[in-house]
Structure formats: structure tokens, C-alpha cells
PDB file of C-alpha atoms in Angstrom:
ATOM      1  CA  MET R   1       8.822  22.870 -11.258  1.00  0.00           C
ATOM      2  CA  LEU R   2       7.601  19.557 -12.699  1.00  0.00           C
ATOM      3  CA  LEU R   3      10.941  19.016 -14.450  1.00  0.00           C
ATOM      4  CA  THR R   4      12.761  19.458 -11.146  1.00  0.00           C
ATOM      5  CA  LEU R   5      10.390  17.012  -9.443  1.00  0.00           C
ATOM      6  CA  LEU R   6      10.898  14.407 -12.145  1.00  0.00           C
ATOM      7  CA  ARG R   7      14.659  14.792 -11.868  1.00  0.00           C
ATOM      8  CA  ARG R   8      14.473  14.275  -8.107  1.00  0.00           C
ATOM      9  CA  ALA R   9      12.166  11.289  -8.561  1.00  0.00           C
ATOM     10  CA  ALA R  10      14.522   9.780 -11.114  1.00  0.00           C
ATOM     11  CA  ARG R  11      17.468  10.221  -8.761  1.00  0.00           C
ATOM     12  CA  ALA R  12      15.422   8.479  -6.056  1.00  0.00           C
ATOM     13  CA  GLY R  13      14.663   5.515  -8.273  1.00  0.00           C
ATOM     14  CA  VAL R  14      10.884   6.085  -8.561  1.00  0.00           C
ATOM     15  CA  PRO R  15       9.788   4.426 -11.832  1.00  0.00           C
ATOM     16  CA  LEU R  16       7.346   7.163 -12.889  1.00  0.00           C
ATOM     17  CA  LEU R  17       7.430   6.313 -16.564  1.00  0.00           C
ATOM     18  CA  ARG R  18       8.205   2.627 -16.671  1.00  0.00           C
ATOM     19  CA  ALA R  19       8.304  -0.276 -14.273  1.00  0.00           C
ATOM     20  CA  GLY R  20      11.592  -1.170 -12.684  1.00  0.00           C
ATOM     21  CA  PRO R  21      13.194  -2.079  -9.379  1.00  0.00           C
ATOM     22  CA  ALA R  22      12.740   0.586  -6.769  1.00  0.00           C
ATOM     23  CA  SER R  23      15.674   1.863  -4.768  1.00  0.00           C
ATOM     24  CA  PRO R  24      15.728   4.113  -1.720  1.00  0.00           C
ATOM     25  CA  GLY R  25      15.582   7.736  -2.750  1.00  0.00           C
ATOM     26  CA  ARG R  26      16.686  11.017  -1.340  1.00  0.00           C
ATOM     27  CA  ALA R  27      15.348  14.501  -1.601  1.00  0.00           C
ATOM     28  CA  ARG R  28      18.658  16.311  -1.364  1.00  0.00           C
ATOM     29  CA  LEU R  29      22.381  15.665  -1.431  1.00  0.00           C
ATOM     30  CA  SER R  30      23.731  14.470   1.878  1.00  0.00           C
ATOM     31  CA  SER R  31      26.893  15.733   3.468  1.00  0.00           C
ATOM     32  CA  ALA R  32      28.430  12.301   2.875  1.00  0.00           C
ATOM     33  CA  GLU R  33      28.079  12.800  -0.918  1.00  0.00           C
ATOM     34  CA  PRO R  34      30.042  15.922  -1.867  1.00  0.00           C
ATOM     35  CA  ARG R  35      29.401  17.288  -5.317  1.00  0.00           C
ATOM     36  CA  ALA R  36      32.125  16.911  -7.910  1.00  0.00           C
ATOM     37  CA  ARG R  37      33.968  20.102  -8.697  1.00  0.00           C
ATOM     38  CA  ASP R  38      34.659  19.087 -12.288  1.00  0.00           C
ATOM     39  CA  GLY R  39      32.180  18.160 -15.007  1.00  0.00           C
ATOM     40  CA  PRO R  40      28.489  18.930 -15.570  1.00  0.00           C
ATOM     41  CA  VAL R  41      26.864  19.482 -12.188  1.00  0.00           C
ATOM     42  CA  GLU R  42      24.395  22.190 -13.090  1.00  0.00           C
ATOM     43  CA  GLU R  43      21.334  19.936 -12.774  1.00  0.00           C
ATOM     44  CA  GLU R  44      22.308  18.679  -9.315  1.00  0.00           C
ATOM     45  CA  GLU R  45      23.109  22.191  -8.144  1.00  0.00           C
ATOM     46  CA  GLU R  46      19.743  23.427  -9.453  1.00  0.00           C
ATOM     47  CA  VAL R  47      17.912  20.716  -7.498  1.00  0.00           C
ATOM     48  CA  VAL R  48      19.789  21.503  -4.301  1.00  0.00           C
ATOM     49  CA  GLU R  49      19.187  25.244  -4.695  1.00  0.00           C
ATOM     50  CA  VAL R  50      15.439  24.726  -5.233  1.00  0.00           C
ATOM     51  CA  GLU R  51      15.220  22.504  -2.186  1.00  0.00           C
ATOM     52  CA  GLU R  52      17.062  25.002  -0.039  1.00  0.00           C
ATOM     53  CA  GLU R  53      14.798  27.833  -1.200  1.00  0.00           C
ATOM     54  CA  GLU R  54      11.629  25.813  -0.496  1.00  0.00           C
ATOM     55  CA  GLY R  55      12.941  24.538   2.820  1.00  0.00           C
ATOM     56  CA  CYS R  56      12.369  20.913   1.748  1.00  0.00           C
ATOM     57  CA  TYR R  57      14.069  18.222   3.771  1.00  0.00           C
ATOM     58  CA  GLN R  58      13.678  14.479   4.081  1.00  0.00           C
ATOM     59  CA  LEU R  59      11.323  13.413   6.871  1.00  0.00           C
ATOM     60  CA  TYR R  60      12.238   9.720   6.538  1.00  0.00           C
ATOM     61  CA  PRO R  61      14.519   7.630   4.288  1.00  0.00           C
ATOM     62  CA  GLY R  62      13.398   7.894   0.678  1.00  0.00           C
ATOM     63  CA  HIS R  63      11.054  10.843   1.281  1.00  0.00           C
ATOM     64  CA  ILE R  64      10.655  13.229  -1.659  1.00  0.00           C
ATOM     65  CA  PRO R  65       9.137  16.562  -0.507  1.00  0.00           C
ATOM     66  CA  THR R  66       6.535  17.927  -2.930  1.00  0.00           C
ATOM     67  CA  SER R  67       4.326  21.000  -3.109  1.00  0.00           C
ATOM     68  CA  PRO R  68       0.510  20.778  -3.412  1.00  0.00           C
ATOM     69  CA  LEU R  69       0.758  21.538  -7.143  1.00  0.00           C
ATOM     70  CA  GLN R  70       3.357  18.836  -7.634  1.00  0.00           C
ATOM     71  CA  LYS R  71       1.126  16.365  -5.802  1.00  0.00           C
ATOM     72  CA  VAL R  72      -1.773  17.249  -8.116  1.00  0.00           C
ATOM     73  CA  LEU R  73       0.404  16.647 -11.169  1.00  0.00           C
ATOM     74  CA  LEU R  74       1.701  13.364  -9.787  1.00  0.00           C
ATOM     75  CA  ALA R  75      -1.809  12.255  -8.840  1.00  0.00           C
ATOM     76  CA  ALA R  76      -3.183  13.022 -12.293  1.00  0.00           C
ATOM     77  CA  GLY R  77      -0.341  11.279 -14.110  1.00  0.00           C
ATOM     78  CA  SER R  78      -0.312   8.212 -11.883  1.00  0.00           C
ATOM     79  CA  ALA R  79      -4.127   7.918 -12.079  1.00  0.00           C
ATOM     80  CA  CYS R  80      -4.012   7.838 -15.876  1.00  0.00           C
ATOM     81  CA  MET R  81      -1.253   5.244 -15.898  1.00  0.00           C
ATOM     82  CA  ALA R  82      -2.926   3.093 -13.224  1.00  0.00           C
ATOM     83  CA  LEU R  83      -6.241   3.115 -15.121  1.00  0.00           C
ATOM     84  CA  TYR R  84      -4.451   2.190 -18.346  1.00  0.00           C
ATOM     85  CA  ASP R  85      -2.553  -0.641 -16.640  1.00  0.00           C
ATOM     86  CA  PRO R  86      -3.931  -1.661 -13.195  1.00  0.00           C
ATOM     87  CA  TYR R  87      -0.881  -3.848 -12.617  1.00  0.00           C
ATOM     88  CA  ARG R  88       1.438  -0.824 -12.575  1.00  0.00           C
ATOM     89  CA  HIS R  89       1.895  -1.072  -8.819  1.00  0.00           C
ATOM     90  CA  ASP R  90       4.347   1.817  -8.831  1.00  0.00           C
ATOM     91  CA  MET R  91       1.680   4.140 -10.246  1.00  0.00           C
ATOM     92  CA  VAL R  92      -0.945   2.817  -7.831  1.00  0.00           C
ATOM     93  CA  ALA R  93       1.468   3.538  -4.975  1.00  0.00           C
ATOM     94  CA  VAL R  94       2.108   7.129  -6.108  1.00  0.00           C
ATOM     95  CA  LEU R  95      -1.638   7.702  -6.523  1.00  0.00           C
ATOM     96  CA  GLY R  96      -2.324   6.432  -3.010  1.00  0.00           C
ATOM     97  CA  GLU R  97       0.289   8.702  -1.460  1.00  0.00           C
ATOM     98  CA  THR R  98      -0.628  11.878  -3.322  1.00  0.00           C
ATOM     99  CA  THR R  99      -4.399  11.610  -2.748  1.00  0.00           C
ATOM    100  CA  GLY R 100      -4.548  10.281   0.817  1.00  0.00           C
ATOM    101  CA  CYS R 101      -4.233  13.596   2.657  1.00  0.00           C
ATOM    102  CA  LEU R 102      -7.647  13.198   4.350  1.00  0.00           C
ATOM    103  CA  ALA R 103      -7.930   9.432   4.662  1.00  0.00           C
ATOM    104  CA  LEU R 104      -4.494   8.769   6.166  1.00  0.00           C
ATOM    105  CA  PRO R 105      -4.917  11.042   9.242  1.00  0.00           C
ATOM    106  CA  ASN R 106      -8.303   9.418   9.837  1.00  0.00           C
ATOM    107  CA  LEU R 107      -6.750   5.953   9.745  1.00  0.00           C
ATOM    108  CA  ARG R 108      -3.954   7.069  12.078  1.00  0.00           C
ATOM    109  CA  ASP R 109      -6.505   8.413  14.562  1.00  0.00           C
ATOM    110  CA  LYS R 110      -8.375   5.105  14.494  1.00  0.00           C
ATOM    111  CA  MET R 111      -5.120   3.311  15.274  1.00  0.00           C
ATOM    112  CA  LYS R 112      -4.224   5.717  18.074  1.00  0.00           C
ATOM    113  CA  ASN R 113      -7.624   5.202  19.705  1.00  0.00           C
ATOM    114  CA  HIS R 114      -7.364   1.400  19.677  1.00  0.00           C
ATOM    115  CA  PRO R 115      -5.051  -0.524  22.076  1.00  0.00           C
ATOM    116  CA  GLU R 116      -3.713  -2.903  19.430  1.00  0.00           C
ATOM    117  CA  GLY R 117      -3.535  -0.234  16.754  1.00  0.00           C
ATOM    118  CA  TYR R 118      -1.700   2.122  19.110  1.00  0.00           C
ATOM    119  CA  ARG R 119       0.854  -0.600  19.868  1.00  0.00           C
ATOM    120  CA  ILE R 120       1.399  -1.119  16.144  1.00  0.00           C
ATOM    121  CA  LEU R 121       2.100   2.600  15.711  1.00  0.00           C
ATOM    122  CA  GLN R 122       4.579   2.487  18.575  1.00  0.00           C
ATOM    123  CA  GLU R 123       6.410  -0.709  17.588  1.00  0.00           C
ATOM    124  CA  ARG R 124       6.248  -0.235  13.801  1.00  0.00           C
ATOM    125  CA  PRO R 125       6.230  -3.928  12.748  1.00  0.00           C
ATOM    126  CA  CYS R 126       7.068  -4.651   9.122  1.00  0.00           C
ATOM    127  CA  ILE R 127       5.837  -7.590   7.029  1.00  0.00           C
ATOM    128  CA  ARG R 128       8.759  -8.616   4.829  1.00  0.00           C
ATOM    129  CA  LEU R 129      10.379 -11.913   3.946  1.00  0.00           C
ATOM    130  CA  SER R 130      13.220 -10.930   6.255  1.00  0.00           C
ATOM    131  CA  THR R 131      10.806 -10.631   9.200  1.00  0.00           C
ATOM    132  CA  LEU R 132       8.725 -13.750   8.458  1.00  0.00           C
ATOM    133  CA  ASP R 133       9.631 -17.301   9.467  1.00  0.00           C
ATOM    134  CA  MET R 134       8.202 -18.895   6.338  1.00  0.00           C
ATOM    135  CA  ASP R 135       9.053 -22.454   7.395  1.00  0.00           C
ATOM    136  CA  ARG R 136       7.203 -22.014  10.678  1.00  0.00           C
ATOM    137  CA  LEU R 137       4.184 -20.530   8.917  1.00  0.00           C
ATOM    138  CA  ARG R 138       4.135 -23.417   6.424  1.00  0.00           C
ATOM    139  CA  GLY R 139       4.126 -25.826   9.342  1.00  0.00           C
ATOM    140  CA  LEU R 140       1.025 -24.334  10.961  1.00  0.00           C
ATOM    141  CA  PRO R 141      -2.264 -26.248  10.666  1.00  0.00           C
ATOM    142  CA  ASP R 142      -4.451 -25.691   7.627  1.00  0.00           C
ATOM    143  CA  GLY R 143      -6.967 -22.938   8.195  1.00  0.00           C
ATOM    144  CA  THR R 144      -4.740 -20.803  10.411  1.00  0.00           C
ATOM    145  CA  LEU R 145      -3.914 -17.275   9.279  1.00  0.00           C
ATOM    146  CA  GLY R 146      -0.190 -17.996   8.909  1.00  0.00           C
ATOM    147  CA  ARG R 147      -0.665 -21.175   6.853  1.00  0.00           C
ATOM    148  CA  GLU R 148      -3.309 -19.653   4.591  1.00  0.00           C
ATOM    149  CA  TYR R 149      -1.257 -16.484   4.115  1.00  0.00           C
ATOM    150  CA  VAL R 150       1.750 -18.467   2.918  1.00  0.00           C
ATOM    151  CA  ARG R 151      -0.522 -20.574   0.712  1.00  0.00           C
ATOM    152  CA  PHE R 152      -1.885 -17.370  -0.835  1.00  0.00           C
ATOM    153  CA  LEU R 153       1.628 -16.032  -1.501  1.00  0.00           C
ATOM    154  CA  GLU R 154       2.771 -19.279  -3.102  1.00  0.00           C
ATOM    155  CA  ASP R 155      -0.382 -19.981  -5.119  1.00  0.00           C
ATOM    156  CA  ASN R 156      -0.416 -16.464  -6.578  1.00  0.00           C
ATOM    157  CA  LYS R 157       3.371 -16.146  -6.859  1.00  0.00           C
ATOM    158  CA  VAL R 158       3.519 -12.874  -4.959  1.00  0.00           C
ATOM    159  CA  SER R 159       5.879 -11.586  -2.290  1.00  0.00           C
ATOM    160  CA  PRO R 160       5.483  -9.047   0.529  1.00  0.00           C
ATOM    161  CA  ASP R 161       8.799  -7.561  -0.598  1.00  0.00           C
ATOM    162  CA  THR R 162       7.207  -6.111  -3.754  1.00  0.00           C
ATOM    163  CA  ARG R 163       5.430  -3.381  -1.760  1.00  0.00           C
ATOM    164  CA  MET R 164       7.055  -0.026  -2.508  1.00  0.00           C
ATOM    165  CA  PRO R 165       8.145   2.161   0.421  1.00  0.00           C
ATOM    166  CA  PRO R 166       6.353   5.522   0.685  1.00  0.00           C
ATOM    167  CA  LYS R 167       8.032   8.566  -0.834  1.00  0.00           C
ATOM    168  CA  PHE R 168       5.513  11.394  -1.245  1.00  0.00           C
ATOM    169  CA  VAL R 169       3.746  11.432   2.144  1.00  0.00           C
ATOM    170  CA  ASP R 170       4.880  14.555   4.025  1.00  0.00           C
ATOM    171  CA  ASP R 171       4.490  13.118   7.510  1.00  0.00           C
ATOM    172  CA  GLU R 172       6.632  10.337   8.954  1.00  0.00           C
ATOM    173  CA  GLU R 173       3.833   8.716  10.954  1.00  0.00           C
ATOM    174  CA  LEU R 174       1.360   8.861   8.070  1.00  0.00           C
ATOM    175  CA  ALA R 175       4.029   7.325   5.830  1.00  0.00           C
ATOM    176  CA  TYR R 176       4.083   4.330   8.152  1.00  0.00           C
ATOM    177  CA  VAL R 177       0.271   4.128   8.064  1.00  0.00           C
ATOM    178  CA  ILE R 178       0.201   3.794   4.273  1.00  0.00           C
ATOM    179  CA  GLN R 179       3.144   1.404   4.391  1.00  0.00           C
ATOM    180  CA  ARG R 180       1.223  -0.752   6.868  1.00  0.00           C
ATOM    181  CA  TYR R 181      -1.846  -0.647   4.635  1.00  0.00           C
ATOM    182  CA  ARG R 182       0.239  -1.924   1.715  1.00  0.00           C
ATOM    183  CA  GLU R 183       1.777  -4.683   3.779  1.00  0.00           C
ATOM    184  CA  VAL R 184      -1.566  -6.042   5.000  1.00  0.00           C
ATOM    185  CA  HIS R 185      -3.131  -5.929   1.515  1.00  0.00           C
ATOM    186  CA  ASP R 186      -2.235  -9.570   0.857  1.00  0.00           C
ATOM    187  CA  LEU R 187      -3.682 -10.471   4.240  1.00  0.00           C
ATOM    188  CA  MET R 188      -6.950  -8.885   3.082  1.00  0.00           C
ATOM    189  CA  HIS R 189      -6.891 -11.228   0.102  1.00  0.00           C
ATOM    190  CA  THR R 190      -6.370 -14.106   2.538  1.00  0.00           C
ATOM    191  CA  LEU R 191      -9.170 -13.097   4.891  1.00  0.00           C
ATOM    192  CA  LEU R 192     -11.584 -12.324   2.049  1.00  0.00           C
ATOM    193  CA  GLY R 193     -10.642 -15.471   0.143  1.00  0.00           C
ATOM    194  CA  MET R 194      -9.915 -13.520  -3.051  1.00  0.00           C
ATOM    195  CA  PRO R 195      -7.225 -14.376  -5.640  1.00  0.00           C
ATOM    196  CA  THR R 196      -5.067 -11.789  -7.415  1.00  0.00           C
ATOM    197  CA  ASN R 197      -6.914 -11.865 -10.749  1.00  0.00           C
ATOM    198  CA  MET R 198      -8.782  -8.734 -11.848  1.00  0.00           C
ATOM    199  CA  LEU R 199     -12.083  -9.817 -10.304  1.00  0.00           C
ATOM    200  CA  GLY R 200     -10.433 -10.645  -6.975  1.00  0.00           C
ATOM    201  CA  GLU R 201      -8.539  -7.340  -6.907  1.00  0.00           C
ATOM    202  CA  VAL R 202     -11.706  -5.351  -7.610  1.00  0.00           C
ATOM    203  CA  VAL R 203     -13.548  -7.088  -4.757  1.00  0.00           C
ATOM    204  CA  VAL R 204     -10.692  -6.368  -2.340  1.00  0.00           C
ATOM    205  CA  LYS R 205     -10.616  -2.738  -3.510  1.00  0.00           C
ATOM    206  CA  TRP R 206     -14.341  -2.370  -2.744  1.00  0.00           C
ATOM    207  CA  PHE R 207     -13.742  -3.701   0.766  1.00  0.00           C
ATOM    208  CA  GLU R 208     -10.687  -1.467   1.265  1.00  0.00           C
ATOM    209  CA  ALA R 209     -12.468   1.595  -0.161  1.00  0.00           C
ATOM    210  CA  VAL R 210     -15.210   1.275   2.463  1.00  0.00           C
ATOM    211  CA  GLN R 211     -12.675   0.527   5.187  1.00  0.00           C
ATOM    212  CA  THR R 212     -10.034   3.155   4.485  1.00  0.00           C
ATOM    213  CA  GLY R 213     -11.651   5.893   2.412  1.00  0.00           C
ATOM    214  CA  LEU R 214      -8.474   6.108   0.305  1.00  0.00           C
ATOM    215  CA  PRO R 215      -9.302   7.695  -3.090  1.00  0.00           C
ATOM    216  CA  MET R 216      -6.959   5.220  -4.761  1.00  0.00           C
ATOM    217  CA  CYS R 217      -9.133   2.325  -3.510  1.00  0.00           C
ATOM    218  CA  VAL R 218     -12.307   4.108  -4.612  1.00  0.00           C
ATOM    219  CA  LEU R 219     -10.915   4.614  -8.129  1.00  0.00           C
ATOM    220  CA  GLY R 220      -9.784   0.994  -8.334  1.00  0.00           C
ATOM    221  CA  ALA R 221     -13.199  -0.231  -7.201  1.00  0.00           C
ATOM    222  CA  ALA R 222     -15.052   2.052  -9.629  1.00  0.00           C
ATOM    223  CA  PHE R 223     -12.946   1.618 -12.761  1.00  0.00           C
ATOM    224  CA  GLY R 224     -11.497  -1.878 -12.295  1.00  0.00           C
ATOM    225  CA  PRO R 225     -14.677  -3.639 -13.503  1.00  0.00           C
ATOM    226  CA  VAL R 226     -14.385  -2.147 -17.027  1.00  0.00           C
ATOM    227  CA  ARG R 227     -11.952  -4.947 -17.878  1.00  0.00           C
ATOM    228  CA  LEU R 228     -14.241  -7.754 -16.740  1.00  0.00           C
ATOM    229  CA  SER R 229     -16.419  -9.970 -18.917  1.00  0.00           C
ATOM    230  CA  ALA R 230     -20.208  -9.706 -18.814  1.00  0.00           C
ATOM    231  CA  ARG R 231     -20.484 -12.912 -16.766  1.00  0.00           C
ATOM    232  CA  LYS R 232     -17.983 -11.716 -14.172  1.00  0.00           C
ATOM    233  CA  LEU R 233     -19.631  -8.301 -14.029  1.00  0.00           C
ATOM    234  CA  GLN R 234     -22.912  -9.972 -13.169  1.00  0.00           C
ATOM    235  CA  VAL R 235     -21.319 -12.009 -10.378  1.00  0.00           C
ATOM    236  CA  LEU R 236     -19.530  -8.901  -9.140  1.00  0.00           C
ATOM    237  CA  ALA R 237     -22.643  -6.745  -9.077  1.00  0.00           C
ATOM    238  CA  THR R 238     -25.067  -9.290  -7.640  1.00  0.00           C
ATOM    239  CA  GLU R 239     -22.889 -11.233  -5.200  1.00  0.00           C
ATOM    240  CA  LEU R 240     -19.418  -9.913  -4.502  1.00  0.00           C
ATOM    241  CA  VAL R 241     -19.761  -6.121  -4.298  1.00  0.00           C
ATOM    242  CA  PRO R 242     -22.751  -6.207  -1.901  1.00  0.00           C
ATOM    243  CA  TRP R 243     -20.855  -8.654   0.312  1.00  0.00           C
ATOM    244  CA  ALA R 244     -17.638  -6.580   0.200  1.00  0.00           C
ATOM    245  CA  ILE R 245     -19.510  -3.379   1.090  1.00  0.00           C
ATOM    246  CA  ARG R 246     -21.420  -5.004   3.951  1.00  0.00           C
ATOM    247  CA  SER R 247     -18.225  -6.570   5.297  1.00  0.00           C
ATOM    248  CA  GLY R 248     -16.302  -3.299   4.980  1.00  0.00           C
ATOM    249  CA  ARG R 249     -18.953  -1.394   6.905  1.00  0.00           C
ATOM    250  CA  ASN R 250     -19.352  -4.061   9.563  1.00  0.00           C
ATOM    251  CA  ALA R 251     -15.648  -4.773  10.115  1.00  0.00           C
ATOM    252  CA  SER R 252     -13.441  -2.977  12.604  1.00  0.00           C
ATOM    253  CA  CYS R 253     -10.418  -1.110  11.234  1.00  0.00           C
ATOM    254  CA  ILE R 254      -8.177  -3.606   9.447  1.00  0.00           C
ATOM    255  CA  LEU R 255      -5.057  -1.702  10.560  1.00  0.00           C
ATOM    256  CA  ASN R 256      -5.844  -2.345  14.223  1.00  0.00           C
ATOM    257  CA  ILE R 257      -4.945  -6.043  14.026  1.00  0.00           C
ATOM    258  CA  TYR R 258      -1.409  -7.110  14.952  1.00  0.00           C
ATOM    259  CA  TYR R 259      -1.339  -9.846  12.314  1.00  0.00           C
ATOM    260  CA  GLU R 260       2.169 -10.950  13.196  1.00  0.00           C
ATOM    261  CA  GLN R 261       0.812 -12.101  16.551  1.00  0.00           C
ATOM    262  CA  ARG R 262      -2.224 -13.830  15.044  1.00  0.00           C
ATOM    263  CA  TRP R 263      -0.566 -16.393  12.765  1.00  0.00           C
ATOM    264  CA  GLU R 264      -1.872 -19.335  14.815  1.00  0.00           C
ATOM    265  CA  GLN R 265      -5.448 -17.996  14.894  1.00  0.00           C
ATOM    266  CA  PRO R 266      -7.931 -19.692  12.525  1.00  0.00           C
ATOM    267  CA  VAL R 267      -8.965 -17.504   9.598  1.00  0.00           C
ATOM    268  CA  GLU R 268     -12.656 -18.051  10.372  1.00  0.00           C
ATOM    269  CA  SER R 269     -12.120 -16.947  13.975  1.00  0.00           C
ATOM    270  CA  LEU R 270     -10.269 -13.791  12.882  1.00  0.00           C
ATOM    271  CA  ARG R 271     -12.943 -12.982  10.305  1.00  0.00           C
ATOM    272  CA  GLU R 272     -15.571 -13.224  13.006  1.00  0.00           C
ATOM    273  CA  GLU R 273     -13.518 -11.063  15.385  1.00  0.00           C
ATOM    274  CA  ILE R 274     -12.971  -8.349  12.779  1.00  0.00           C
ATOM    275  CA  GLY R 275     -16.526  -8.514  11.489  1.00  0.00           C
ATOM    276  CA  ILE R 276     -15.981  -9.879   7.967  1.00  0.00           C
ATOM    277  CA  PHE R 277     -18.898 -11.958   6.727  1.00  0.00           C
ATOM    278  CA  PRO R 278     -18.140 -15.397   5.177  1.00  0.00           C
ATOM    279  CA  PRO R 279     -17.337 -15.094   1.428  1.00  0.00           C
ATOM    280  CA  PRO R 280     -20.110 -15.956  -1.050  1.00  0.00           C
ATOM    281  CA  ALA R 281     -20.006 -19.458  -2.501  1.00  0.00           C
ATOM    282  CA  VAL R 282     -19.104 -18.323  -6.024  1.00  0.00           C
ATOM    283  CA  ARG R 283     -16.099 -19.059  -8.217  1.00  0.00           C
ATOM    284  CA  VAL R 284     -13.853 -15.997  -8.551  1.00  0.00           C
TER     285      VAL R 284
END
């Protein structure tokens, strides 16, 4: 069973064992890709037969159907890899998808019960370089969400295009919810004023853990600090974690903000609207 899953994941381009560029996957052979009649095709035929027996079909592009046992195995493996190397974003992504079965429906319900969140679910906006007018955002006044977001991307040398598409979420709408969460992660850094170093990531994970309830965020918040120095641990415990928890509890759902329509809004104004307290005056 696990061997079949790994074969399907490999065919889909999921870097389960080492980092590498992700490519859209598929859970079964499409009618547009007939199998060769000559040569070794036993492995492909085995995968197709298993999928037909289990009744597994793609729910969205790149979806890889998995059983509960397969999800447990993927969650355990990705958790170990993510704890060993927190910058293995592919493993963090798999962990989030395979352990979010309770948190994701809760987040979707919050979005459905909020006017702006409901509109996001209906319109399905996507934060990618192809959908952003970077020159316009750079030209916005300092302090606005758009200008500070671009400044964050450039200062930390990150890109919204590095966020992996979901593959293991067995519900098309919930797949969009976790995709949206990933896409607004850098905006959380911007609103919280946190860089992408280990201390900054841990603080953001504490905020997101309280906000979303995703086990992946809880694990990152709990185990991320083991790599910090004693001085940073003290700052984290006395200043940053209490602030992140209070802000997470006080803030409205971060997925209910249509950020693409808030680029001109000052960061301080948006923080106040959401309910995020001003960041502590400490060096991170």
C-alpha cells in the first residue's frame, strides 16, 4: 500500500524524500495518455488497478487520493522530516494536509459565515506573481499593506510562487482553504512584523496555531524553539509568545480578509481592524 502511494506521489512530482521543484500531479492515467503496449508497464498498470478497485479519482488538478492509513504514514514521515529540517517546506505542506481534517472544515465554516470570507470562497482569488502588479505595489506609500508586503518579499528574498499546491486534501473546497492559508502566510509576517528567521517563523506559527488550530502550526510552535539560543528563547517566552497568543485570540479569522483589495490600506489600520496588537519593541 505504502509502496503504491510513493509511486503515485513520485509520478505526481511530490518531493517526499528530497527537495525539488514541484510539478502538477495526477492520481490516475488520463484518457489522453494511453499506456504503451510494449515495454515494462507493470507498475503503471498496478497503480491504475489499485485506484480502480478503491474508487479513487482526482477531485482537483494534482489531487492524490489517499486512505486514512496512508495519511497516517505520510503525516508521521513528514512530521519527522519537518522537525529535522524546518525549512523543508514540502514536508511541512504534506504534514498540514494530512493532519488538518478537523481544522480545515472549521476554517471553511468561518469563511462561509463571514461576508468577505464567503466572497473569497466563491471567487477563489490566488496570490501569485502572475496575479500581482508588483510595480503598482512598489509605488504605494510606505506603510500601506501592498508596499510593506513587497518590501517583506524583497528583503527576505521569498516569493509567493514557492507555495506548493495541495495534493492530499480529499475535498476540493478544503483544498482551496489550505491553499489560501499558505498564500496569506507571508502577509501574516507582514502584519506581525516578523522576519523569516527561525525566531520570526516560530512567532508566526504561535499566532497561526491559535488562529487556525492546524496541528502543523501547533507542532511548529512547540518544537521550533529547540533551535533557538538561550537569549532568543528568553525573548520568545517573555515577550513574543504572550503577544502572539493574545493577538491570535483577539483577532478575527485571518482568512476572512480579501487582502488583494486591501493593498492601499495602512498596515496599522488593518491590524486594528483584524484585532492584532502592535508588535513588541524587541529585535527579532
